[in-house]
CSV table of C-alpha atoms and ligand atoms in Angstrom, one decimal:
chain,number,residue,atom,x,y,z
A,450,MET,CA,0.0,0.0,0.0
A,451,TYR,CA,2.8,2.4,0.9
A,452,ASN,CA,6.1,2.9,-1.1
A,453,ASP,CA,9.5,2.6,0.6
A,454,LYS,CA,10.0,6.3,1.0
A,455,VAL,CA,6.7,6.6,2.9
A,456,ILE,CA,7.5,3.6,5.1
A,457,ASP,CA,11.0,5.1,5.8
A,458,HIS,CA,9.5,8.4,7.0
A,459,PHE,CA,6.8,6.6,9.0
A,460,THR,CA,9.2,4.2,10.8
A,461,ASN,CA,12.0,6.7,11.2
A,462,PRO,CA,10.3,10.1,11.4
A,463,ARG,CA,12.5,13.2,11.2
A,464,ASN,CA,12.0,16.3,13.5
A,465,VAL,CA,9.4,14.7,15.7
A,466,GLY,CA,8.7,16.0,19.2
A,467,GLU,CA,7.9,19.1,21.1
A,468,MET,CA,9.8,22.4,21.0
A,469,PRO,CA,9.3,24.3,24.3
A,470,ASP,CA,11.0,27.5,22.9
A,471,ALA,CA,9.1,27.6,19.6
A,472,ASP,CA,8.3,31.1,18.2
A,473,ILE,CA,5.0,29.9,17.0
A,474,VAL,CA,2.8,26.8,17.0
A,475,GLY,CA,0.3,25.8,14.3
A,476,GLU,CA,-2.5,23.2,14.6
A,477,SER,CA,-4.7,21.3,12.3
A,478,GLY,CA,-7.3,18.5,12.5
A,479,SER,CA,-9.0,16.2,10.0
A,480,PHE,CA,-12.8,16.2,9.8
A,481,LYS,CA,-12.4,12.8,8.0
A,482,CYS,CA,-10.7,10.9,10.8
A,483,GLY,CA,-10.5,13.2,13.8
A,484,ASP,CA,-6.7,13.1,13.9
A,485,THR,CA,-4.7,16.2,14.9
A,486,MET,CA,-1.3,17.8,14.3
A,487,LYS,CA,0.9,20.4,15.8
A,488,ILE,CA,3.8,22.1,14.1
A,489,TYR,CA,6.4,24.1,16.1
A,490,LEU,CA,8.6,26.7,14.4
A,491,LYS,CA,11.7,28.5,15.3
A,492,ILE,CA,12.1,31.5,13.1
A,493,GLU,CA,15.3,33.5,12.5
A,494,ASP,CA,15.8,36.2,9.9
A,495,ASP,CA,12.4,35.3,8.3
A,496,LYS,CA,13.6,31.7,7.8
A,497,ILE,CA,12.5,28.5,9.4
A,498,ALA,CA,15.6,27.8,11.6
A,499,ASP,CA,14.0,24.7,13.2
A,500,ILE,CA,10.8,22.8,13.0
A,501,LYS,CA,9.2,19.9,14.9
A,502,PHE,CA,5.9,18.1,14.8
A,503,GLN,CA,3.6,16.0,17.0
A,504,THR,CA,0.6,14.1,15.7
A,505,PHE,CA,-2.1,11.8,16.7
A,506,GLY,CA,-2.4,10.7,13.1
A,507,CYS,CA,-1.9,7.6,11.0
A,508,GLY,CA,1.3,6.4,9.3
A,509,ALA,CA,0.6,8.5,6.3
A,510,ALA,CA,0.2,11.6,8.5
A,511,ILE,CA,3.5,10.9,10.3
A,512,ALA,CA,5.3,10.3,7.0
A,513,SER,CA,3.8,13.5,5.5
A,514,SER,CA,4.8,15.6,8.5
A,515,SER,CA,8.3,14.1,8.6
A,516,MET,CA,8.8,14.9,4.8
A,517,LEU,CA,7.3,18.4,5.2
A,518,THR,CA,9.7,19.3,8.0
A,519,GLU,CA,12.6,18.3,5.8
A,520,MET,CA,11.2,20.2,2.8
A,521,VAL,CA,10.8,23.6,4.7
A,522,LYS,CA,13.7,23.6,7.2
A,523,GLY,CA,15.9,26.5,6.2
A,524,LYS,CA,13.4,27.9,3.8
A,525,THR,CA,12.2,31.5,3.9
A,526,LEU,CA,8.7,32.1,5.3
A,527,ALA,CA,7.5,33.1,1.8
A,528,GLU,CA,8.9,29.9,0.3
A,529,ALA,CA,7.3,27.8,3.0
A,530,GLN,CA,4.0,29.4,2.4
A,531,GLN,CA,4.0,28.0,-1.2
A,532,VAL,CA,4.2,24.4,0.0
A,533,THR,CA,1.0,22.4,-0.4
A,534,ASN,CA,-0.1,18.9,0.6
A,535,ASP,CA,0.2,17.8,-3.1
A,536,ASP,CA,3.9,18.9,-3.0
A,537,VAL,CA,4.4,16.8,0.2
A,538,ALA,CA,2.7,13.8,-1.3
A,539,ALA,CA,4.7,14.2,-4.6
A,540,GLU,CA,8.0,14.4,-2.6
A,541,LEU,CA,7.0,11.2,-0.9
A,542,GLY,CA,6.5,9.5,-4.3
A,543,GLY,CA,2.8,9.4,-3.9
A,544,LEU,CA,0.2,8.4,-1.3
A,545,PRO,CA,-2.7,6.0,-1.8
A,546,PRO,CA,-5.8,8.1,-2.8
A,547,LEU,CA,-7.6,7.2,0.5
A,548,LYS,CA,-4.6,8.7,2.4
A,549,MET,CA,-4.3,12.0,0.6
A,550,HIS,CA,-6.3,13.8,3.3
A,551,CYS,CA,-3.6,12.8,5.8
A,552,SER,CA,-1.0,14.9,4.0
A,553,ASN,CA,-3.4,17.9,4.5
A,554,LEU,CA,-2.8,17.7,8.3
A,555,ALA,CA,0.9,18.6,7.9
A,556,ALA,CA,0.5,21.3,5.3
A,557,ASP,CA,-2.5,22.8,7.1
A,558,ALA,CA,-0.7,22.9,10.4
A,559,LEU,CA,2.3,24.6,8.8
A,560,GLN,CA,0.1,27.2,7.1
A,561,ASP,CA,-1.7,27.8,10.4
A,562,ALA,CA,1.6,28.4,12.1
A,563,LEU,CA,2.7,30.9,9.3
A,564,LYS,CA,-0.6,32.7,9.5
A,565,ARG,CA,-0.4,33.0,13.3
A,566,TYR,CA,3.2,34.3,13.0
A,567,ARG,CA,2.2,37.0,10.5
A,568,GLU,CA,-0.6,38.0,12.9
A,569,LYS,CA,1.7,38.0,15.9
A,570,LYS,CA,4.2,40.2,14.0
A,571,LYS,CA,1.4,42.6,12.9
A,572,SER,CA,0.2,43.0,16.5
A,573,VAL,CA,3.8,43.8,17.7
A,574,HIS,CA,4.6,46.1,14.7
A,575,PRO,CA,1.2,47.3,13.4
B,771,FES,FE1,-6.2,10.4,10.0
B,771,FES,FE2,-4.5,9.6,8.2
B,771,FES,S1,-6.4,8.6,8.8
B,771,FES,S2,-4.5,11.4,9.4
């Protein structure tokens, strides 16, 4: 059902865990399955200096989050904003159609974190 890349990221996820000193945290949840995701970002010079994730999601969600963190680490916020769930699934070499919604969890949590960061910056420097 899953290709080797997906299985690798699922069994050996990168950047998993909590980040107590995160600059911002993003969250998402799936209406389809009820699973949830948190993404923690450390931001320096408008770039993602560090990223971690935690999820109560399935294997595809874990693999998608792991891949997403590798894709955006070191990227500018503007670059990270362009990353979609389709990009993550493509980078993983594809996900089964029934599991495509799982990749939304990671991308949605990242976009939520970036949105919250923009709002936080606006409230500090209106
Ligand atoms: Fe819920 Fe995959 S089934 S995230």
